[in-house]
């Protein structure tokens, strides 16, 4: 909902701050007072083209700020803000500010964060809906008519959307399978050779590291085998150190009692024999671990070289050869059994297409029924709005197969005929300005606000009508405003009397500068303005009395 509008230096407006409330707000004033300037200023905040002609003469720039109290914690507004990297806390007002310089340059901000005019236009779709003879959005945009009819008829397109996605997924899978089959079929001979070669070799994940580690160990063992044998001979041989120590120990045993030092010497030799034996065990263990079989070393080297050569040939890492073998074998299998796989995918496409068409046909039937109810509802609104000669219909036409979508296979457009015997046509092309606004009002009432933005604005919807028709317009506007914020620029006293809020737009001139201002009217002042609308420049007592009756009736 639009809560406030601040305008600085826009055309004839020097400084203006307006607050808006819920329900129906009316804007009145004499012709030329500047009502269009207010809409132009709001349009700037909603992303309209920023032209230098909007800047008040003598000012450097025009600034417009519009504040909206809107539940943007989730939904399309939150999505737009998030996609554009704008941080607005849930519960905070959404403040849009637009600056247009006198040289034509412009800047835009959302809650003081820089934004593009394009983003403002996207946000405007969800914030404000403006209806006037030059408006090309909202009800006049046929692209939104299908969604409006679906909302009116409470039509659930979810099953059709799911069926459509399943159908397209099946078609994509078939296309991929056919393309893959065509590609691999051209390489069948190479595939057969590659699969045979890889199958015969039988590569395994991690095999390269195992072979390289084992080969390196055997190579080290080969290199130091002689040294290990020499060490073993020095320790354990008949002339080795341990044998000589044992001989010395036996000799000392015979004389150890003759002197204390000899006994200590024997103990030292015994300890040396223990440590020497441990050293011998370690040398033997190392020799066993590093032992190599020349035939095994040659076999491992051959396998490693062939593994790496095969990897280079297929342009993969050695560890990926096993996966490659599986993948190539699968492709070859699909070639050999490709016909059956393609046939199964073709059946899946046909089945999902039938399911989608069934769901889409059900939606078409529901739309046809809803269109009949909508046409009757709109017809009931036309006569009171002085459109009794006009006809309205909801046109439902089939789309081409290539345009079928998750929303079904129908094109929906609202059409009118303004005179008996005249052909039906699009709203924007057939109706005049005043008729168009009243048609939109009739549609809005019939649709019970389906698809409306939080704020709706009608610009001179009552143009060219009065009396009972104006009263009917006012009654319907008030009815719409019960559930949404609605602002109306009006020349009709019957419409003005229905407003919950009344703003008077007027020009003033101090002899040098002409300015446009806006005043909030209450009670007596409001009655005077409605009396002026009834009688013109000279306000009579009868006009005041009639204004009082209109206000009381509202």
Coordinates of C-alpha atoms in Angstrom, one line a residue:
X1 CA 0.0 0.0 0.0
X2 CA 1.2 3.5 -0.9
X3 CA 1.6 5.3 2.5
X4 CA 3.3 8.6 1.4
X5 CA 4.5 10.5 -1.5
X6 CA 7.2 13.3 -1.3
X7 CA 7.7 15.5 -4.3
X8 CA 10.3 18.2 -4.8
X9 CA 10.6 20.5 -7.8
X10 CA 8.5 18.6 -10.3
X11 CA 6.9 20.9 -12.9
X12 CA 4.7 23.3 -10.9
X13 CA 5.2 21.5 -7.5
X14 CA 7.9 23.1 -5.4
X15 CA 7.5 20.9 -2.3
X16 CA 4.7 18.5 -1.4
X17 CA 4.4 15.8 1.2
X18 CA 1.3 13.6 1.0
X19 CA 0.1 10.8 3.3
X20 CA -2.3 8.2 2.0
X21 CA -4.6 5.8 4.0
X22 CA -6.5 2.7 3.3
X23 CA -9.7 2.5 1.3
X24 CA -10.9 4.9 -1.4
X25 CA -9.0 8.1 -1.8
X26 CA -10.3 10.8 -4.2
X27 CA -8.3 13.5 -5.9
X28 CA -10.2 16.5 -7.2
X29 CA -9.5 19.9 -8.5
X30 CA -10.3 22.3 -11.4
X31 CA -9.2 21.4 -14.9
X32 CA -5.6 22.3 -15.3
X33 CA -4.9 22.3 -11.6
X34 CA -2.2 19.7 -12.0
X35 CA -3.7 16.4 -11.2
X36 CA -1.7 14.8 -13.9
X37 CA 1.5 16.2 -12.3
X38 CA 0.9 14.0 -9.3
X39 CA 0.5 10.9 -11.4
X40 CA 3.6 11.9 -13.4
X41 CA 5.6 12.3 -10.2
X42 CA 4.4 8.9 -8.9
X43 CA 5.3 7.4 -12.3
X44 CA 8.9 8.6 -11.9
X45 CA 9.1 6.6 -8.6
X46 CA 7.6 3.6 -10.5
X47 CA 10.4 3.7 -13.2
X48 CA 8.8 5.9 -15.9
X49 CA 11.2 7.7 -18.2
X50 CA 12.9 10.5 -16.4
X51 CA 12.7 13.5 -18.7
X52 CA 14.4 16.9 -17.9
X53 CA 11.1 18.6 -18.7
X54 CA 9.7 17.4 -15.4
X55 CA 12.2 19.4 -13.4
X56 CA 10.7 22.7 -12.2
X57 CA 12.0 25.7 -13.9
X58 CA 15.0 27.2 -12.1
X59 CA 15.7 23.9 -10.1
X60 CA 18.7 21.7 -10.6
X61 CA 16.8 18.5 -10.1
X62 CA 13.5 16.9 -9.3
X63 CA 13.1 14.3 -6.5
X64 CA 10.2 12.0 -5.8
X65 CA 10.1 9.5 -2.9
X66 CA 7.3 7.0 -2.5
X67 CA 6.9 4.9 0.6
X68 CA 5.0 1.6 0.5
X69 CA 3.9 -0.5 3.5
X70 CA 3.9 -3.9 1.8
X71 CA 4.5 -7.5 3.0
X72 CA 7.7 -8.0 1.1
X73 CA 9.1 -10.6 3.6
X74 CA 8.5 -13.2 0.9
X75 CA 6.9 -13.4 -2.5
X76 CA 7.7 -11.6 -5.8
X77 CA 8.9 -8.3 -4.2
X78 CA 11.3 -10.1 -1.9
X79 CA 12.5 -12.2 -4.9
X80 CA 13.2 -9.1 -7.0
X81 CA 15.1 -7.3 -4.2
X82 CA 17.2 -10.4 -3.5
X83 CA 18.0 -11.0 -7.2
X84 CA 19.3 -7.4 -7.4
X85 CA 21.3 -7.6 -4.2
X86 CA 19.2 -5.2 -2.2
X87 CA 18.9 -5.6 1.5
X88 CA 15.5 -4.7 2.9
X89 CA 14.5 -6.1 6.3
X90 CA 11.0 -7.7 6.5
X91 CA 8.6 -5.2 8.2
X92 CA 10.5 -2.2 7.0
X93 CA 8.7 0.2 4.6
X94 CA 9.8 0.0 1.0
X95 CA 11.0 3.5 0.1
X96 CA 11.7 4.2 -3.6
X97 CA 13.4 7.5 -4.5
X98 CA 14.0 8.9 -8.0
X99 CA 16.2 11.9 -8.9
X100 CA 16.0 13.5 -12.3
X101 CA 18.5 16.2 -13.1
X102 CA 17.8 19.2 -15.3
X103 CA 20.4 17.9 -17.8
X104 CA 18.4 14.7 -18.2
X105 CA 20.4 12.3 -16.0
X106 CA 18.6 10.3 -13.4
X107 CA 19.3 8.0 -10.4
X108 CA 17.1 5.6 -8.5
X109 CA 17.3 4.2 -4.9
X110 CA 15.5 1.6 -3.0
X111 CA 15.8 2.2 0.8
X112 CA 18.9 4.3 0.0
X113 CA 20.5 1.6 -2.1
X114 CA 21.2 2.4 -5.7
X115 CA 18.9 0.7 -8.1
X116 CA 18.0 0.7 -11.8
X117 CA 14.9 2.3 -13.4
X118 CA 14.2 -1.2 -14.8
X119 CA 14.0 -2.6 -11.3
X120 CA 11.6 0.1 -10.3
X121 CA 9.4 -0.9 -13.2
X122 CA 9.5 -4.5 -12.1
X123 CA 8.6 -3.6 -8.6
X124 CA 5.8 -1.3 -9.8
X125 CA 3.9 -4.3 -11.3
X126 CA 3.4 -5.6 -7.7
X127 CA 3.0 -2.2 -6.0
X128 CA 0.7 0.0 -8.1
X129 CA -1.8 -0.7 -10.9
X130 CA -2.7 2.4 -12.9
X131 CA -5.8 2.4 -15.1
X132 CA -6.2 5.2 -17.7
X133 CA -6.6 5.6 -21.4
X134 CA -2.9 5.6 -22.0
X135 CA -2.1 2.7 -19.7
X136 CA -0.8 -0.5 -21.4
X137 CA -0.3 -2.7 -18.3
X138 CA -2.6 -4.6 -16.0
X139 CA -6.0 -5.4 -17.6
X140 CA -4.9 -4.2 -21.0
X141 CA -2.0 -6.6 -21.3
X142 CA -3.4 -9.8 -22.8
X143 CA -0.4 -11.8 -21.5
X144 CA -2.0 -11.6 -18.0
X145 CA -5.6 -12.5 -18.9
X146 CA -5.0 -16.2 -18.6
X147 CA -3.8 -15.9 -15.1
X148 CA -6.7 -13.6 -14.2
X149 CA -9.2 -16.1 -15.5
X150 CA -7.5 -19.0 -13.7
X151 CA -7.6 -17.1 -10.5
X152 CA -11.3 -16.2 -11.0
X153 CA -12.1 -19.9 -11.7
X154 CA -9.8 -21.2 -9.0
X155 CA -8.2 -23.4 -11.6
X156 CA -5.2 -25.4 -10.4
X157 CA -2.6 -25.7 -13.2
X158 CA -0.2 -27.6 -11.0
X159 CA -1.0 -31.1 -12.3
X160 CA -0.6 -29.9 -15.9
X161 CA 2.7 -28.2 -15.0
X162 CA 4.1 -31.4 -13.5
X163 CA 2.9 -33.4 -16.5
X164 CA 4.4 -30.9 -18.9
X165 CA 7.8 -31.1 -17.1
X166 CA 7.7 -34.9 -17.2
X167 CA 6.9 -34.8 -20.9
X168 CA 9.7 -32.4 -21.7
X169 CA 12.2 -34.4 -19.5
X170 CA 11.2 -37.6 -21.4
X171 CA 11.8 -35.7 -24.7
X172 CA 15.2 -34.5 -23.5
X173 CA 16.2 -38.0 -22.5
X174 CA 15.2 -39.4 -25.9
X175 CA 17.1 -36.6 -27.7
X176 CA 20.2 -37.3 -25.7
X177 CA 19.9 -41.0 -26.2
X178 CA 19.5 -40.6 -30.0
X179 CA 22.4 -38.2 -30.2
X180 CA 24.6 -40.5 -28.2
X181 CA 23.6 -43.5 -30.2
X182 CA 24.4 -41.7 -33.4
X183 CA 27.8 -40.6 -32.1
X184 CA 28.9 -43.9 -30.7
X185 CA 27.6 -45.9 -33.6
X186 CA 30.0 -44.1 -35.9
X187 CA 32.9 -45.2 -33.6
X188 CA 31.7 -48.8 -33.0
X189 CA 34.8 -50.5 -34.6
X190 CA 37.1 -48.3 -32.4
X191 CA 34.9 -49.0 -29.4
X192 CA 35.1 -52.8 -29.9
X193 CA 38.9 -52.6 -30.1
X194 CA 39.3 -50.3 -27.1
X195 CA 36.9 -52.3 -24.9
X196 CA 38.7 -55.6 -25.9
X197 CA 42.1 -54.0 -25.2
X198 CA 41.1 -52.6 -21.8
X199 CA 39.2 -55.8 -20.9
X200 CA 42.3 -57.9 -21.6
X201 CA 44.6 -55.6 -19.7
X202 CA 42.1 -55.3 -16.8
X203 CA 43.3 -52.0 -15.1
X204 CA 42.3 -51.4 -11.5
X205 CA 42.0 -48.2 -9.5
X206 CA 45.2 -47.5 -7.5
X207 CA 47.2 -50.1 -9.5
X208 CA 49.8 -47.6 -10.6
X209 CA 50.8 -46.6 -7.1
X210 CA 50.9 -50.2 -6.0
X211 CA 53.2 -51.2 -8.9
X212 CA 55.4 -48.1 -8.6
X213 CA 55.9 -48.6 -4.8
X214 CA 56.6 -52.3 -5.1
X215 CA 59.1 -51.7 -8.0
X216 CA 60.9 -49.0 -6.1
X217 CA 61.3 -51.4 -3.1
X218 CA 62.7 -54.2 -5.2
X219 CA 65.1 -51.8 -6.9
X220 CA 66.4 -50.6 -3.5
X221 CA 66.8 -54.2 -2.4
X222 CA 68.7 -55.1 -5.5
X223 CA 71.0 -52.2 -5.0
X224 CA 72.0 -53.1 -1.3
X225 CA 71.8 -56.9 -1.5
X226 CA 75.6 -57.3 -1.6
X227 CA 76.0 -54.9 1.3
X228 CA 73.6 -56.8 3.4
X229 CA 75.3 -60.1 2.7
X230 CA 78.7 -58.7 3.6
X231 CA 77.3 -57.4 6.9
X232 CA 75.8 -60.8 7.6
X233 CA 79.1 -62.5 7.0
X234 CA 80.9 -60.0 9.3
X235 CA 78.5 -60.8 12.1
X236 CA 77.6 -64.5 11.7
X237 CA 80.3 -66.1 9.6
X238 CA 82.9 -68.6 11.0
X239 CA 85.3 -65.8 11.1
X240 CA 82.7 -63.2 12.0
X241 CA 82.6 -61.0 15.0
X242 CA 80.0 -63.0 16.9
X243 CA 82.0 -66.2 16.5
X244 CA 85.2 -64.6 17.8
X245 CA 83.3 -63.1 20.7
X246 CA 82.0 -66.6 21.6
X247 CA 85.5 -68.0 21.5
X248 CA 86.7 -65.2 23.8
X249 CA 83.8 -65.8 26.2
X250 CA 84.7 -69.6 26.4
X251 CA 88.4 -68.7 27.2
X252 CA 87.4 -66.2 29.8
X253 CA 85.1 -68.6 31.5
X254 CA 88.2 -70.8 32.4
X255 CA 90.1 -67.9 34.0
X256 CA 87.4 -65.5 35.2
X257 CA 87.7 -66.6 38.9
X258 CA 91.4 -65.8 38.9
X259 CA 90.7 -62.0 39.0
X260 CA 87.7 -59.8 39.5
X261 CA 88.4 -57.8 36.3
X262 CA 88.3 -61.0 34.2
X263 CA 84.8 -61.7 35.5
X264 CA 83.7 -58.2 34.6
X265 CA 85.2 -58.7 31.1
X266 CA 83.2 -61.9 30.7
X267 CA 80.0 -60.0 31.6
X268 CA 80.8 -57.3 29.1
X269 CA 81.3 -59.9 26.3
X270 CA 78.0 -61.6 27.2
X271 CA 76.2 -58.3 26.8
X272 CA 78.0 -57.7 23.5
X273 CA 76.8 -61.1 22.3
X274 CA 73.2 -60.3 23.2
X275 CA 73.4 -56.9 21.3
X276 CA 75.2 -58.5 18.4
X277 CA 72.5 -61.2 18.1
X278 CA 69.8 -58.4 18.0
X279 CA 71.8 -56.6 15.3
X280 CA 71.9 -59.8 13.3
X281 CA 68.2 -60.3 13.6
X282 CA 67.5 -56.8 12.3
X283 CA 69.8 -57.2 9.4
X284 CA 68.1 -60.5 8.5
X285 CA 64.7 -58.9 8.7
X286 CA 65.7 -56.1 6.4
X287 CA 67.2 -58.5 4.0
X288 CA 64.0 -60.5 3.9
X289 CA 61.8 -57.3 3.4
X290 CA 64.1 -56.0 0.6
X291 CA 64.4 -59.4 -1.1
X292 CA 63.5 -59.2 -4.7
X293 CA 62.6 -61.6 -7.5
X294 CA 64.2 -60.5 -10.7
X295 CA 61.4 -62.0 -12.7
X296 CA 58.8 -60.3 -10.5
X297 CA 60.6 -57.0 -10.8
X298 CA 60.7 -57.3 -14.6
X299 CA 57.0 -58.2 -14.6
X300 CA 56.0 -55.2 -12.5
X301 CA 58.1 -52.9 -14.6
X302 CA 56.5 -54.2 -17.8
X303 CA 52.9 -53.9 -16.3
X304 CA 53.6 -50.3 -15.1
X305 CA 55.0 -49.2 -18.4
X306 CA 52.0 -50.7 -20.3
X307 CA 49.6 -49.1 -17.8
X308 CA 51.0 -45.7 -18.3
X309 CA 51.2 -46.1 -22.1
X310 CA 47.5 -47.1 -22.2
X311 CA 46.6 -44.1 -20.1
X312 CA 48.4 -41.8 -22.5
X313 CA 46.7 -43.4 -25.4
X314 CA 43.3 -42.7 -24.0
X315 CA 44.3 -39.3 -22.5
X316 CA 43.3 -40.2 -19.0
X317 CA 45.1 -40.7 -15.7
X318 CA 46.1 -44.4 -15.0
X319 CA 43.7 -44.6 -12.1
X320 CA 40.8 -43.6 -14.4
X321 CA 41.4 -46.4 -16.9
X322 CA 39.0 -48.8 -15.0
X323 CA 36.2 -46.2 -15.1
X324 CA 36.9 -45.6 -18.8
X325 CA 36.7 -49.3 -19.5
X326 CA 33.3 -49.4 -17.8
X327 CA 32.0 -46.3 -19.7
X328 CA 33.2 -47.6 -23.1
X329 CA 31.7 -51.0 -22.4
X330 CA 28.4 -49.3 -21.5
X331 CA 28.4 -47.3 -24.8
X332 CA 29.1 -50.4 -26.8
X333 CA 26.3 -52.2 -25.0
X334 CA 24.0 -49.4 -25.8
X335 CA 24.9 -49.6 -29.4
X336 CA 24.2 -53.3 -29.4
X337 CA 20.9 -52.9 -27.5
X338 CA 20.2 -49.3 -28.6
X339 CA 17.1 -50.0 -30.5
X340 CA 15.3 -51.4 -27.5
X341 CA 16.4 -48.4 -25.3
X342 CA 15.3 -45.9 -27.9
X343 CA 11.9 -47.6 -28.2
X344 CA 11.4 -47.5 -24.4
X345 CA 12.2 -43.8 -24.4
X346 CA 9.8 -43.2 -27.3
X347 CA 7.1 -45.0 -25.3
X348 CA 7.8 -42.8 -22.3
X349 CA 7.5 -39.6 -24.4
X350 CA 4.2 -40.8 -25.8
X351 CA 2.8 -41.7 -22.4
X352 CA 3.9 -38.4 -20.7
X353 CA 2.5 -36.5 -23.7
X354 CA -0.9 -38.2 -23.3
X355 CA -0.9 -37.4 -19.6
X356 CA -0.1 -33.8 -20.3
X357 CA -2.8 -33.5 -22.9
X358 CA -5.4 -35.0 -20.6
X359 CA -4.5 -32.5 -17.8
X360 CA -4.4 -29.6 -20.3
X361 CA -7.8 -30.6 -21.7
X362 CA -9.2 -30.6 -18.2
X363 CA -7.9 -27.1 -17.7
X364 CA -9.4 -26.0 -21.0
X365 CA -12.8 -27.3 -19.9
X366 CA -12.5 -25.5 -16.5
X367 CA -11.5 -22.3 -18.3
X368 CA -14.4 -22.5 -20.6
X369 CA -16.8 -22.9 -17.7
X370 CA -15.1 -20.1 -15.7
X371 CA -15.2 -17.8 -18.8
X372 CA -18.9 -18.2 -19.1
X373 CA -19.3 -17.2 -15.5
X374 CA -17.0 -14.2 -15.9
X375 CA -18.8 -13.0 -19.0
X376 CA -22.1 -13.1 -17.2
X377 CA -20.6 -11.2 -14.2
X378 CA -19.1 -8.5 -16.4
X379 CA -22.4 -8.2 -18.4
X380 CA -24.2 -7.5 -15.2
X381 CA -21.8 -4.6 -14.5
X382 CA -22.0 -2.9 -17.9
X383 CA -25.5 -1.5 -18.0
X384 CA -25.2 0.5 -14.7
X385 CA -21.9 2.0 -16.1
X386 CA -23.7 3.2 -19.3
X387 CA -22.2 0.5 -21.4
X388 CA -25.4 -1.4 -22.0
X389 CA -24.8 -1.5 -25.7
X390 CA -21.4 -3.1 -25.3
X391 CA -20.6 -6.8 -25.1
X392 CA -17.8 -8.6 -23.3
X393 CA -16.4 -12.0 -23.9
X394 CA -13.5 -14.1 -22.7
X395 CA -11.9 -15.6 -25.8
X396 CA -10.2 -19.0 -25.4
X397 CA -8.2 -20.2 -28.4
X398 CA -5.9 -23.2 -28.8
X399 CA -2.2 -22.5 -29.0
X400 CA 0.1 -24.2 -31.5
X401 CA 1.8 -27.4 -30.2
X402 CA 5.1 -25.6 -29.9
X403 CA 3.6 -23.0 -27.5
X404 CA 2.1 -25.5 -25.1
X405 CA 3.4 -24.8 -21.6
X406 CA 3.0 -25.6 -17.9
X407 CA -0.1 -23.4 -18.0
X408 CA -1.8 -25.5 -20.6
X409 CA -2.5 -25.1 -24.3
X410 CA -4.9 -22.1 -24.4
X411 CA -4.6 -18.5 -25.3
X412 CA -6.9 -16.3 -23.2
X413 CA -7.8 -12.7 -24.1
X414 CA -10.6 -10.4 -22.9
X415 CA -12.4 -8.8 -25.8
X416 CA -15.2 -6.2 -26.2
X417 CA -17.6 -5.0 -28.8
X418 CA -18.8 -1.4 -28.0
X419 CA -21.7 -1.3 -30.5
X420 CA -24.4 -3.7 -31.7
X421 CA -23.1 -5.7 -34.7
X422 CA -19.5 -4.4 -34.3
X423 CA -16.8 -7.1 -34.2
X424 CA -15.0 -8.0 -31.0
X425 CA -11.5 -6.8 -30.4
X426 CA -8.9 -6.2 -27.8
X427 CA -9.8 -3.8 -24.9
X428 CA -7.2 -1.2 -25.7
X429 CA -8.0 -1.1 -29.5
X430 CA -11.8 -0.9 -29.3
X431 CA -12.7 1.2 -26.3
X432 CA -12.4 5.0 -26.0
X433 CA -10.7 6.5 -22.9
X434 CA -13.8 6.8 -20.8
X435 CA -15.2 3.5 -21.9
X436 CA -12.0 1.8 -21.3
X437 CA -11.8 2.8 -17.7
X438 CA -15.4 1.8 -17.1
X439 CA -14.7 -1.6 -18.7
X440 CA -11.7 -2.1 -16.5
X441 CA -13.8 -1.2 -13.5
X442 CA -16.5 -3.7 -14.5
X443 CA -13.8 -6.4 -14.9
X444 CA -12.3 -5.5 -11.6
X445 CA -15.6 -5.9 -9.8
X446 CA -16.4 -9.1 -11.6
X447 CA -12.9 -10.6 -10.9
X448 CA -13.2 -9.6 -7.2
X449 CA -9.7 -8.1 -7.5
X450 CA -7.9 -11.2 -8.7
X451 CA -4.4 -10.2 -9.7
X452 CA -4.5 -6.6 -8.3
X453 CA -1.5 -4.8 -6.9
X454 CA -1.8 -3.5 -3.4
X455 CA -2.7 0.0 -4.7
X456 CA -4.9 0.7 -7.7
X457 CA -5.3 4.1 -9.4
X458 CA -8.1 5.1 -11.7
X459 CA -7.4 8.3 -13.8
X460 CA -10.7 10.1 -14.7
X461 CA -12.8 6.9 -14.9
X462 CA -15.9 9.0 -14.8
X463 CA -15.0 11.2 -17.8
X464 CA -18.1 12.1 -19.9
X465 CA -20.7 10.6 -17.5
X466 CA -22.8 11.9 -14.7
X467 CA -25.9 11.3 -12.6
X468 CA -26.8 7.6 -12.1
X469 CA -23.8 6.4 -14.0
X470 CA -21.4 8.4 -11.9
X471 CA -23.2 7.1 -8.8
X472 CA -22.8 3.5 -10.1
X473 CA -19.1 4.1 -10.7
X474 CA -18.7 5.6 -7.2
X475 CA -20.5 2.6 -5.6
X476 CA -18.3 0.1 -7.4
X477 CA -15.1 2.0 -6.6
X478 CA -16.1 2.0 -2.9
X479 CA -16.8 -1.7 -3.1
X480 CA -13.4 -2.4 -4.6
X481 CA -11.7 -0.2 -2.0
X482 CA -13.0 -2.3 0.8
X483 CA -10.2 -4.8 0.2
X484 CA -7.5 -2.7 -1.3
X485 CA -6.1 0.8 -1.5
X486 CA -7.8 2.7 -4.4
X487 CA -7.0 6.2 -5.5
X488 CA -9.2 8.0 -8.1
X489 CA -8.7 11.2 -10.0
X490 CA -12.2 12.4 -10.6
X491 CA -14.4 15.2 -11.8
X492 CA -17.6 13.6 -10.5
X493 CA -19.1 14.7 -7.2
X494 CA -20.9 11.4 -6.9
X495 CA -17.5 9.6 -6.9
X496 CA -15.8 12.2 -4.7
X497 CA -18.5 11.8 -2.0
X498 CA -17.7 8.1 -1.8
X499 CA -14.1 8.7 -0.8
X500 CA -12.7 7.8 2.6
X501 CA -10.0 10.4 2.0
X502 CA -10.2 13.6 -0.1
X503 CA -7.3 15.5 -1.6
X504 CA -7.8 18.8 -3.3
X505 CA -5.3 19.8 -6.0
X506 CA -5.1 23.5 -6.8
X507 CA -2.9 26.1 -8.4
X508 CA -1.7 29.3 -6.8
X509 CA 0.1 32.3 -8.2
X510 CA 2.0 34.9 -6.2
X511 CA 2.5 37.2 -9.2
X512 CA 5.8 35.7 -10.2
X513 CA 5.6 31.9 -9.8
X514 CA 2.7 29.5 -10.4
X515 CA 2.6 26.5 -8.0
X516 CA 0.5 23.4 -7.6
X517 CA -0.4 22.4 -4.1
X518 CA -2.5 19.7 -2.4
X519 CA -4.8 20.0 0.6
X520 CA -6.4 17.3 2.7
X521 CA -10.1 18.1 3.0
X522 CA -12.3 17.3 6.0
X523 CA -16.0 17.9 6.8
X524 CA -17.0 21.5 5.7
X525 CA -14.1 22.0 3.3
X526 CA -14.9 18.7 1.7
X527 CA -18.6 19.6 1.3
X528 CA -17.6 22.9 -0.3
X529 CA -15.4 21.2 -2.8
X530 CA -18.2 18.7 -3.8
X531 CA -20.6 21.7 -4.0
X532 CA -18.1 23.4 -6.4
X533 CA -18.0 20.2 -8.5
X534 CA -21.8 20.3 -8.6
X535 CA -22.4 24.0 -9.4
X536 CA -19.2 25.4 -10.9
X537 CA -17.5 28.6 -10.0
X538 CA -20.4 30.0 -8.0
X539 CA -21.3 27.8 -5.2
X540 CA -25.0 27.9 -4.3
X541 CA -26.8 26.9 -1.2
X542 CA -28.6 24.2 -3.2
X543 CA -25.3 22.9 -4.3
X544 CA -24.2 22.7 -0.7
X545 CA -27.3 20.9 0.3
X546 CA -26.9 18.4 -2.5
X547 CA -23.3 17.9 -1.5
X548 CA -24.4 17.2 2.0
X549 CA -26.9 14.6 0.7
X550 CA -24.3 12.9 -1.4
X551 CA -21.9 12.7 1.6
X552 CA -24.7 11.3 3.9
X553 CA -25.7 8.7 1.2
X554 CA -22.1 7.6 0.9

